[in-house]
Amino acid sequence: MKIALLGGTGDIGQGLALRWAYDTDHEVIVGSRDPEKAREMADEYEVELSSRGVDRSINGFANEMAADRADVVVLAVPAYHVRDTVEAVADRLDDVDVLVTPAVGMDRDEDGFHYKPPGVGSVTQLVAEAAPDDVPVVGAFHNLAADRLADLGIELDLDTLLVADDADAKETVRLLADGIVGLRPLDAGGLANAAEVESLTPLLINLAMNNEGMHDVGVTFE
Ligand SMILES: NC(=O)c1ccc[n+]([C@@H]2O[C@H](COP(=O)([O-])OP(=O)(O)OC[C@H]3O[C@@H](n4cnc5c(N)ncnc54)[C@H](OP(=O)(O)O)[C@@H]3O)[C@@H](O)[C@H]2O)c1
């Protein structure tokens, strides 16, 4: 499949791009608001992969062009910009099978991070509201630490929770997640359950901040 990571120049975009390029044959496309930045980061990812013996071609484009070329589009942008980003590429999503969102709304005070969902209930539901009607939305990858993904020397042993109303779209993302070695996708239900999944993320960050050795903590369910 062709996977475009909009905002693929950032932390979670880098982690997912590297893992998909390292572990699978999917074509990885880096998107950015700035096409030059997208190309530079794509080159950096190629260098990192090459240093580990994997020669892959990764292309970088403006977000619109990246979305245009993809089967699956991942919105790897800050939660407060998912709506703008979807709107900016909406007319390029005709042939896109799935829009994936890992975004979590949070704020921070002296006690740590707190879940701050938008009025519609969750960022995933906000994306579903902003997306064209015929483009299914899947929430995934919310609870993964980007640094742990981006370090290809680390063996993952993590779960990622999927929420979606469209069974085919959820299956597509399940297979994409399953392709990442050491990542187990689990079905967490429909889009209405997204808040429960997203709200784990500030908990994980607070655990990482307050406990030695828990940097980049993730979840597995037994
Ligand atoms: N970091 C993590 O460990 C992690 C883990 C799980 C989920 N997430 C979620 O994934 C999302 C991205 O997180 P991140 O840490 O990767 O964020 P980030 O590195 O701060 O930003 C990602 C990219 O978003 C783009 N961006 C920044 N401001 C924007 C704007 N105003 N409009 C459109 N695009 C903008 C930038 O790309 P360009 O400048 O190239 O356009 C940037 O490289 C967040 O919603 C976060 O909740 C993050």
PDB file of C-alpha atoms and ligand atoms in Angstrom:
ATOM      1  CA  MET A   1       0.000   0.000   0.000  1.00  0.00           C
ATOM      2  CA  LYS A   2       0.995   3.624  -0.317  1.00  0.00           C
ATOM      3  CA  ILE A   3       0.986   5.316   3.088  1.00  0.00           C
ATOM      4  CA  ALA A   4       1.221   9.101   3.328  1.00  0.00           C
ATOM      5  CA  LEU A   5       2.158  10.620   6.666  1.00  0.00           C
ATOM      6  CA  LEU A   6       0.950  14.231   6.732  1.00  0.00           C
ATOM      7  CA  GLY A   7       3.237  16.048   9.129  1.00  0.00           C
ATOM      8  CA  GLY A   8       5.512  13.052   8.620  1.00  0.00           C
ATOM      9  CA  THR A   9       8.402  15.383   9.435  1.00  0.00           C
ATOM     10  CA  GLY A  10       7.463  15.310  13.125  1.00  0.00           C
ATOM     11  CA  ASP A  11       7.961  12.822  15.927  1.00  0.00           C
ATOM     12  CA  ILE A  12       5.220  10.228  15.473  1.00  0.00           C
ATOM     13  CA  GLY A  13       5.450  10.584  11.698  1.00  0.00           C
ATOM     14  CA  GLN A  14       9.143   9.779  11.809  1.00  0.00           C
ATOM     15  CA  GLY A  15       8.593   6.769  14.047  1.00  0.00           C
ATOM     16  CA  LEU A  16       5.844   5.279  11.892  1.00  0.00           C
ATOM     17  CA  ALA A  17       7.660   6.079   8.631  1.00  0.00           C
ATOM     18  CA  LEU A  18      10.839   4.343   9.797  1.00  0.00           C
ATOM     19  CA  ARG A  19       9.062   1.282  11.156  1.00  0.00           C
ATOM     20  CA  TRP A  20       6.899   0.793   8.039  1.00  0.00           C
ATOM     21  CA  ALA A  21       9.884   1.287   5.758  1.00  0.00           C
ATOM     22  CA  TYR A  22      12.064  -1.045   7.872  1.00  0.00           C
ATOM     23  CA  ASP A  23       9.561  -3.820   8.526  1.00  0.00           C
ATOM     24  CA  THR A  24       7.277  -3.836   5.466  1.00  0.00           C
ATOM     25  CA  ASP A  25       7.168  -3.328   1.704  1.00  0.00           C
ATOM     26  CA  HIS A  26       4.603  -0.529   1.895  1.00  0.00           C
ATOM     27  CA  GLU A  27       5.523   2.660   0.066  1.00  0.00           C
ATOM     28  CA  VAL A  28       6.087   5.425   2.614  1.00  0.00           C
ATOM     29  CA  ILE A  29       5.428   9.039   1.604  1.00  0.00           C
ATOM     30  CA  VAL A  30       6.378  11.948   3.871  1.00  0.00           C
ATOM     31  CA  GLY A  31       4.059  14.961   3.776  1.00  0.00           C
ATOM     32  CA  SER A  32       4.660  18.457   5.088  1.00  0.00           C
ATOM     33  CA  ARG A  33       3.234  21.930   4.675  1.00  0.00           C
ATOM     34  CA  ASP A  34       6.666  22.659   3.173  1.00  0.00           C
ATOM     35  CA  PRO A  35       7.653  20.273   0.358  1.00  0.00           C
ATOM     36  CA  GLU A  36      11.367  21.037   0.787  1.00  0.00           C
ATOM     37  CA  LYS A  37      11.179  20.023   4.463  1.00  0.00           C
ATOM     38  CA  ALA A  38       9.350  16.850   3.430  1.00  0.00           C
ATOM     39  CA  ARG A  39      12.126  15.945   0.971  1.00  0.00           C
ATOM     40  CA  GLU A  40      14.848  16.667   3.549  1.00  0.00           C
ATOM     41  CA  MET A  41      13.210  14.478   6.173  1.00  0.00           C
ATOM     42  CA  ALA A  42      12.537  11.719   3.636  1.00  0.00           C
ATOM     43  CA  ASP A  43      16.264  11.800   2.797  1.00  0.00           C
ATOM     44  CA  GLU A  44      17.126  11.605   6.508  1.00  0.00           C
ATOM     45  CA  TYR A  45      14.890   8.568   6.914  1.00  0.00           C
ATOM     46  CA  GLU A  46      16.542   6.910   3.915  1.00  0.00           C
ATOM     47  CA  VAL A  47      19.986   7.525   5.473  1.00  0.00           C
ATOM     48  CA  GLU A  48      18.867   6.044   8.791  1.00  0.00           C
ATOM     49  CA  LEU A  49      17.466   2.955   7.044  1.00  0.00           C
ATOM     50  CA  SER A  50      20.559   2.596   4.900  1.00  0.00           C
ATOM     51  CA  SER A  51      22.772   2.709   8.017  1.00  0.00           C
ATOM     52  CA  ARG A  52      20.856  -0.375   9.137  1.00  0.00           C
ATOM     53  CA  GLY A  53      21.285  -2.167   5.838  1.00  0.00           C
ATOM     54  CA  VAL A  54      17.873  -1.370   4.354  1.00  0.00           C
ATOM     55  CA  ASP A  55      17.813   0.503   1.058  1.00  0.00           C
ATOM     56  CA  ARG A  56      14.415   2.080   0.633  1.00  0.00           C
ATOM     57  CA  SER A  57      13.227   4.991  -1.437  1.00  0.00           C
ATOM     58  CA  ILE A  58      11.103   7.431   0.568  1.00  0.00           C
ATOM     59  CA  ASN A  59       9.611  10.465  -1.147  1.00  0.00           C
ATOM     60  CA  GLY A  60       8.607  13.771   0.377  1.00  0.00           C
ATOM     61  CA  PHE A  61       5.878  16.095  -0.912  1.00  0.00           C
ATOM     62  CA  ALA A  62       3.565  18.867   0.184  1.00  0.00           C
ATOM     63  CA  ASN A  63       0.724  17.360   2.247  1.00  0.00           C
ATOM     64  CA  GLU A  64      -1.761  17.786  -0.623  1.00  0.00           C
ATOM     65  CA  MET A  65       0.448  15.923  -3.091  1.00  0.00           C
ATOM     66  CA  ALA A  66       1.294  13.237  -0.514  1.00  0.00           C
ATOM     67  CA  ALA A  67      -2.427  12.627   0.124  1.00  0.00           C
ATOM     68  CA  ASP A  68      -3.066  12.540  -3.616  1.00  0.00           C
ATOM     69  CA  ARG A  69      -0.620   9.656  -4.056  1.00  0.00           C
ATOM     70  CA  ALA A  70      -1.717   7.543  -1.107  1.00  0.00           C
ATOM     71  CA  ASP A  71      -4.084   4.689  -0.324  1.00  0.00           C
ATOM     72  CA  VAL A  72      -3.869   5.426   3.397  1.00  0.00           C
ATOM     73  CA  VAL A  73      -3.324   8.873   4.920  1.00  0.00           C
ATOM     74  CA  VAL A  74      -2.062   9.271   8.494  1.00  0.00           C
ATOM     75  CA  LEU A  75      -2.664  12.635  10.151  1.00  0.00           C
ATOM     76  CA  ALA A  76       0.599  12.935  12.098  1.00  0.00           C
ATOM     77  CA  VAL A  77      -0.060  16.530  13.131  1.00  0.00           C
ATOM     78  CA  PRO A  78      -0.843  18.187  16.470  1.00  0.00           C
ATOM     79  CA  ALA A  79      -4.438  17.662  17.618  1.00  0.00           C
ATOM     80  CA  TYR A  80      -5.307  21.336  17.285  1.00  0.00           C
ATOM     81  CA  HIS A  81      -4.420  21.222  13.585  1.00  0.00           C
ATOM     82  CA  VAL A  82      -6.116  18.028  12.447  1.00  0.00           C
ATOM     83  CA  ARG A  83      -9.201  19.837  11.190  1.00  0.00           C
ATOM     84  CA  ASP A  84      -7.168  22.402   9.185  1.00  0.00           C
ATOM     85  CA  THR A  85      -5.033  19.622   7.776  1.00  0.00           C
ATOM     86  CA  VAL A  86      -8.019  17.505   6.703  1.00  0.00           C
ATOM     87  CA  GLU A  87      -9.635  20.553   5.123  1.00  0.00           C
ATOM     88  CA  ALA A  88      -6.403  21.427   3.279  1.00  0.00           C
ATOM     89  CA  VAL A  89      -6.264  17.993   1.614  1.00  0.00           C
ATOM     90  CA  ALA A  90      -9.996  17.177   1.424  1.00  0.00           C
ATOM     91  CA  ASP A  91     -10.174  17.386  -2.368  1.00  0.00           C
ATOM     92  CA  ARG A  92      -7.199  14.963  -2.643  1.00  0.00           C
ATOM     93  CA  LEU A  93      -8.864  12.207  -0.625  1.00  0.00           C
ATOM     94  CA  ASP A  94     -11.106  10.794  -3.388  1.00  0.00           C
ATOM     95  CA  ASP A  95      -9.180   7.577  -3.835  1.00  0.00           C
ATOM     96  CA  VAL A  96      -8.002   7.263  -0.258  1.00  0.00           C
ATOM     97  CA  ASP A  97      -9.163   4.086   1.493  1.00  0.00           C
ATOM     98  CA  VAL A  98      -8.614   5.241   5.078  1.00  0.00           C
ATOM     99  CA  LEU A  99      -7.754   8.344   7.072  1.00  0.00           C
ATOM    100  CA  VAL A 100      -5.853   7.426  10.241  1.00  0.00           C
ATOM    101  CA  THR A 101      -5.508   9.652  13.278  1.00  0.00           C
ATOM    102  CA  PRO A 102      -3.103   9.146  16.193  1.00  0.00           C
ATOM    103  CA  ALA A 103      -3.769  12.638  17.601  1.00  0.00           C
ATOM    104  CA  VAL A 104      -4.576  13.287  21.263  1.00  0.00           C
ATOM    105  CA  GLY A 105      -5.791  16.576  22.719  1.00  0.00           C
ATOM    106  CA  MET A 106      -3.879  17.387  25.902  1.00  0.00           C
ATOM    107  CA  ASP A 107      -2.903  20.318  28.002  1.00  0.00           C
ATOM    108  CA  ARG A 108      -0.252  20.614  30.669  1.00  0.00           C
ATOM    109  CA  ASP A 109      -0.045  22.255  34.070  1.00  0.00           C
ATOM    110  CA  GLU A 110       2.279  21.938  37.077  1.00  0.00           C
ATOM    111  CA  ASP A 111       0.845  18.474  37.860  1.00  0.00           C
ATOM    112  CA  GLY A 112       1.478  17.041  34.413  1.00  0.00           C
ATOM    113  CA  PHE A 113      -0.517  16.287  31.265  1.00  0.00           C
ATOM    114  CA  HIS A 114      -4.302  16.144  31.132  1.00  0.00           C
ATOM    115  CA  TYR A 115      -6.668  14.820  28.504  1.00  0.00           C
ATOM    116  CA  LYS A 116      -8.485  17.629  26.783  1.00  0.00           C
ATOM    117  CA  PRO A 117     -10.903  16.313  24.172  1.00  0.00           C
ATOM    118  CA  PRO A 118     -12.688  18.616  21.764  1.00  0.00           C
ATOM    119  CA  GLY A 119     -16.428  19.223  22.210  1.00  0.00           C
ATOM    120  CA  VAL A 120     -17.369  16.393  19.846  1.00  0.00           C
ATOM    121  CA  GLY A 121     -15.885  13.897  22.342  1.00  0.00           C
ATOM    122  CA  SER A 122     -12.466  12.954  20.933  1.00  0.00           C
ATOM    123  CA  VAL A 123      -9.980  14.064  18.292  1.00  0.00           C
ATOM    124  CA  THR A 124     -10.774  10.897  16.338  1.00  0.00           C
ATOM    125  CA  GLN A 125     -14.446  11.913  16.158  1.00  0.00           C
ATOM    126  CA  LEU A 126     -13.397  15.443  15.190  1.00  0.00           C
ATOM    127  CA  VAL A 127     -11.443  13.989  12.266  1.00  0.00           C
ATOM    128  CA  ALA A 128     -14.453  11.872  11.263  1.00  0.00           C
ATOM    129  CA  GLU A 129     -16.598  15.012  11.304  1.00  0.00           C
ATOM    130  CA  ALA A 130     -14.076  16.956   9.177  1.00  0.00           C
ATOM    131  CA  ALA A 131     -13.409  14.136   6.683  1.00  0.00           C
ATOM    132  CA  PRO A 132     -15.363  13.817   3.436  1.00  0.00           C
ATOM    133  CA  ASP A 133     -18.378  11.491   3.974  1.00  0.00           C
ATOM    134  CA  ASP A 134     -16.972   8.689   1.832  1.00  0.00           C
ATOM    135  CA  VAL A 135     -13.580   8.530   3.580  1.00  0.00           C
ATOM    136  CA  PRO A 136     -13.600   6.218   6.632  1.00  0.00           C
ATOM    137  CA  VAL A 137     -11.617   7.247   9.701  1.00  0.00           C
ATOM    138  CA  VAL A 138      -9.642   4.973  12.010  1.00  0.00           C
ATOM    139  CA  GLY A 139      -8.073   6.038  15.303  1.00  0.00           C
ATOM    140  CA  ALA A 140      -4.773   4.232  15.968  1.00  0.00           C
ATOM    141  CA  PHE A 141      -1.248   4.598  17.371  1.00  0.00           C
ATOM    142  CA  HIS A 142      -2.324   7.070  20.105  1.00  0.00           C
ATOM    143  CA  ASN A 143      -0.468   5.304  22.902  1.00  0.00           C
ATOM    144  CA  LEU A 144       2.903   4.724  21.241  1.00  0.00           C
ATOM    145  CA  ALA A 145       5.973   6.746  22.194  1.00  0.00           C
ATOM    146  CA  ALA A 146       7.486   8.236  19.041  1.00  0.00           C
ATOM    147  CA  ASP A 147      11.103   7.954  20.249  1.00  0.00           C
ATOM    148  CA  ARG A 148      10.702   4.236  20.831  1.00  0.00           C
ATOM    149  CA  LEU A 149       9.365   3.741  17.312  1.00  0.00           C
ATOM    150  CA  ALA A 150      12.089   5.887  15.766  1.00  0.00           C
ATOM    151  CA  ASP A 151      14.908   3.925  17.393  1.00  0.00           C
ATOM    152  CA  LEU A 152      15.055   0.909  15.106  1.00  0.00           C
ATOM    153  CA  GLY A 153      17.496  -0.742  17.489  1.00  0.00           C
ATOM    154  CA  ILE A 154      14.695  -1.208  20.035  1.00  0.00           C
ATOM    155  CA  GLU A 155      12.533  -4.329  19.751  1.00  0.00           C
ATOM    156  CA  LEU A 156       8.931  -3.362  20.274  1.00  0.00           C
ATOM    157  CA  ASP A 157       6.565  -5.351  22.438  1.00  0.00           C
ATOM    158  CA  LEU A 158       3.538  -3.118  22.431  1.00  0.00           C
ATOM    159  CA  ASP A 159      -0.175  -2.998  21.742  1.00  0.00           C
ATOM    160  CA  THR A 160      -1.979  -0.354  19.761  1.00  0.00           C
ATOM    161  CA  LEU A 161      -5.714   0.143  20.068  1.00  0.00           C
ATOM    162  CA  LEU A 162      -7.899   0.658  16.996  1.00  0.00           C
ATOM    163  CA  VAL A 163     -11.256   2.433  16.918  1.00  0.00           C
ATOM    164  CA  ALA A 164     -13.423   2.724  13.811  1.00  0.00           C
ATOM    165  CA  ASP A 165     -17.005   2.339  12.621  1.00  0.00           C
ATOM    166  CA  ASP A 166     -16.024   1.002   9.199  1.00  0.00           C
ATOM    167  CA  ALA A 167     -14.983  -2.663   9.448  1.00  0.00           C
ATOM    168  CA  ASP A 168     -13.011  -2.707   6.184  1.00  0.00           C
ATOM    169  CA  ALA A 169     -11.047   0.415   7.108  1.00  0.00           C
ATOM    170  CA  LYS A 170     -10.297  -1.000  10.541  1.00  0.00           C
ATOM    171  CA  GLU A 171      -9.051  -4.225   8.965  1.00  0.00           C
ATOM    172  CA  THR A 172      -6.789  -2.256   6.613  1.00  0.00           C
ATOM    173  CA  VAL A 173      -5.190  -0.429   9.539  1.00  0.00           C
ATOM    174  CA  ARG A 174      -5.016  -3.619  11.596  1.00  0.00           C
ATOM    175  CA  LEU A 175      -2.928  -5.194   8.847  1.00  0.00           C
ATOM    176  CA  LEU A 176      -0.719  -2.091   8.565  1.00  0.00           C
ATOM    177  CA  ALA A 177      -0.129  -2.044  12.334  1.00  0.00           C
ATOM    178  CA  ASP A 178       0.457  -5.785  12.393  1.00  0.00           C
ATOM    179  CA  GLY A 179       3.184  -5.348   9.771  1.00  0.00           C
ATOM    180  CA  ILE A 180       5.290  -3.463  12.317  1.00  0.00           C
ATOM    181  CA  VAL A 181       7.324  -6.088  14.135  1.00  0.00           C
ATOM    182  CA  GLY A 182       6.482  -6.230  17.837  1.00  0.00           C
ATOM    183  CA  LEU A 183       3.286  -4.219  17.525  1.00  0.00           C
ATOM    184  CA  ARG A 184      -0.037  -5.942  18.219  1.00  0.00           C
ATOM    185  CA  PRO A 185      -3.195  -4.187  17.055  1.00  0.00           C
ATOM    186  CA  LEU A 186      -6.261  -4.676  19.259  1.00  0.00           C
ATOM    187  CA  ASP A 187      -9.842  -3.765  18.412  1.00  0.00           C
ATOM    188  CA  ALA A 188     -11.172  -1.210  20.927  1.00  0.00           C
ATOM    189  CA  GLY A 189     -14.564  -0.786  19.231  1.00  0.00           C
ATOM    190  CA  GLY A 190     -16.213   2.064  17.403  1.00  0.00           C
ATOM    191  CA  LEU A 191     -15.360   5.737  17.042  1.00  0.00           C
ATOM    192  CA  ALA A 192     -17.513   6.476  20.110  1.00  0.00           C
ATOM    193  CA  ASN A 193     -14.831   4.679  22.174  1.00  0.00           C
ATOM    194  CA  ALA A 194     -11.987   6.881  20.959  1.00  0.00           C
ATOM    195  CA  ALA A 195     -11.907   9.093  24.075  1.00  0.00           C
ATOM    196  CA  GLU A 196     -11.093   6.088  26.268  1.00  0.00           C
ATOM    197  CA  VAL A 197      -8.143   5.234  24.014  1.00  0.00           C
ATOM    198  CA  GLU A 198      -6.870   8.787  23.592  1.00  0.00           C
ATOM    199  CA  SER A 199      -7.087   9.481  27.330  1.00  0.00           C
ATOM    200  CA  LEU A 200      -4.492   6.789  28.074  1.00  0.00           C
ATOM    201  CA  THR A 201      -1.808   8.929  26.443  1.00  0.00           C
ATOM    202  CA  PRO A 202      -1.499  11.672  29.100  1.00  0.00           C
ATOM    203  CA  LEU A 203      -1.472   8.910  31.730  1.00  0.00           C
ATOM    204  CA  LEU A 204       1.483   7.261  29.968  1.00  0.00           C
ATOM    205  CA  ILE A 205       3.354  10.558  29.679  1.00  0.00           C
ATOM    206  CA  ASN A 206       2.787  11.290  33.385  1.00  0.00           C
ATOM    207  CA  LEU A 207       4.103   7.825  34.253  1.00  0.00           C
ATOM    208  CA  ALA A 208       7.148   8.415  32.047  1.00  0.00           C
ATOM    209  CA  MET A 209       7.832  11.770  33.687  1.00  0.00           C
ATOM    210  CA  ASN A 210       7.462  10.572  37.271  1.00  0.00           C
ATOM    211  CA  ASN A 211       9.160   7.184  37.190  1.00  0.00           C
ATOM    212  CA  GLU A 212      12.760   6.413  36.467  1.00  0.00           C
ATOM    213  CA  GLY A 213      13.286   3.961  33.613  1.00  0.00           C
ATOM    214  CA  MET A 214       9.806   4.533  32.197  1.00  0.00           C
ATOM    215  CA  HIS A 215      10.824   6.897  29.436  1.00  0.00           C
ATOM    216  CA  ASP A 216       8.755   6.001  26.348  1.00  0.00           C
ATOM    217  CA  VAL A 217       6.472   3.683  28.313  1.00  0.00           C
ATOM    218  CA  GLY A 218       3.721   1.945  26.313  1.00  0.00           C
ATOM    219  CA  VAL A 219       0.945  -0.554  26.949  1.00  0.00           C
ATOM    220  CA  THR A 220       0.416  -4.269  26.482  1.00  0.00           C
ATOM    221  CA  PHE A 221      -2.771  -6.025  27.565  1.00  0.00           C
ATOM    222  CA  GLU A 222      -2.830  -9.580  28.942  1.00  0.00           C
TER     223      GLU A 222
HETATM  224  N1  LIG B   1       5.051  12.264  19.801  1.00  0.00           N
HETATM  225  C1  LIG B   1       4.519  11.120  20.243  1.00  0.00           C
HETATM  226  O1  LIG B   1       5.184  10.317  20.938  1.00  0.00           O
HETATM  227  C2  LIG B   1       3.094  10.779  19.879  1.00  0.00           C
HETATM  228  C3  LIG B   1       2.616   9.483  20.153  1.00  0.00           C
HETATM  229  C4  LIG B   1       1.318   9.145  19.811  1.00  0.00           C
HETATM  230  C5  LIG B   1       0.493  10.092  19.235  1.00  0.00           C
HETATM  231  N2  LIG B   1       0.955  11.346  18.996  1.00  0.00           N
HETATM  232  C6  LIG B   1       0.049  12.312  18.375  1.00  0.00           C
HETATM  233  O2  LIG B   1       0.495  12.498  17.037  1.00  0.00           O
HETATM  234  C7  LIG B   1       0.302  13.868  16.666  1.00  0.00           C
HETATM  235  C8  LIG B   1       1.612  14.432  16.208  1.00  0.00           C
HETATM  236  O3  LIG B   1       2.507  14.396  17.296  1.00  0.00           O
HETATM  237  P1  LIG B   1       4.034  14.756  17.124  1.00  0.00           P
HETATM  238  O4  LIG B   1       4.661  14.610  18.436  1.00  0.00           O
HETATM  239  O5  LIG B   1       4.577  14.022  15.969  1.00  0.00           O
HETATM  240  O6  LIG B   1       3.903  16.301  16.767  1.00  0.00           O
HETATM  241  P2  LIG B   1       5.010  17.321  16.249  1.00  0.00           P
HETATM  242  O7  LIG B   1       6.298  16.622  16.026  1.00  0.00           O
HETATM  243  O8  LIG B   1       4.960  18.501  17.148  1.00  0.00           O
HETATM  244  O9  LIG B   1       4.380  17.813  14.867  1.00  0.00           O
HETATM  245  C9  LIG B   1       4.196  16.933  13.780  1.00  0.00           C
HETATM  246  C10 LIG B   1       4.130  17.741  12.509  1.00  0.00           C
HETATM  247  O10 LIG B   1       2.935  18.499  12.465  1.00  0.00           O
HETATM  248  C11 LIG B   1       3.113  19.548  11.529  1.00  0.00           C
HETATM  249  N3  LIG B   1       2.492  20.765  12.038  1.00  0.00           N
HETATM  250  C12 LIG B   1       2.924  21.558  13.047  1.00  0.00           C
HETATM  251  N4  LIG B   1       2.102  22.617  13.196  1.00  0.00           N
HETATM  252  C13 LIG B   1       1.132  22.477  12.245  1.00  0.00           C
HETATM  253  C14 LIG B   1       0.007  23.266  11.861  1.00  0.00           C
HETATM  254  N5  LIG B   1      -0.265  24.440  12.454  1.00  0.00           N
HETATM  255  N6  LIG B   1      -0.771  22.837  10.835  1.00  0.00           N
HETATM  256  C15 LIG B   1      -0.476  21.676  10.187  1.00  0.00           C
HETATM  257  N7  LIG B   1       0.597  20.892  10.497  1.00  0.00           N
HETATM  258  C16 LIG B   1       1.384  21.296  11.514  1.00  0.00           C
HETATM  259  C17 LIG B   1       4.624  19.741  11.358  1.00  0.00           C
HETATM  260  O11 LIG B   1       4.944  19.331  10.031  1.00  0.00           O
HETATM  261  P3  LIG B   1       5.352  20.384   8.881  1.00  0.00           P
HETATM  262  O12 LIG B   1       5.910  21.608   9.542  1.00  0.00           O
HETATM  263  O13 LIG B   1       6.376  19.612   8.137  1.00  0.00           O
HETATM  264  O14 LIG B   1       4.090  20.612   8.111  1.00  0.00           O
HETATM  265  C18 LIG B   1       5.222  18.779  12.364  1.00  0.00           C
HETATM  266  O15 LIG B   1       6.434  18.208  11.929  1.00  0.00           O
HETATM  267  C19 LIG B   1      -0.213  14.606  17.877  1.00  0.00           C
HETATM  268  O16 LIG B   1      -1.554  14.825  17.687  1.00  0.00           O
HETATM  269  C20 LIG B   1       0.060  13.677  19.033  1.00  0.00           C
HETATM  270  O17 LIG B   1      -0.970  13.752  19.993  1.00  0.00           O
HETATM  271  C21 LIG B   1       2.249  11.706  19.289  1.00  0.00           C
END
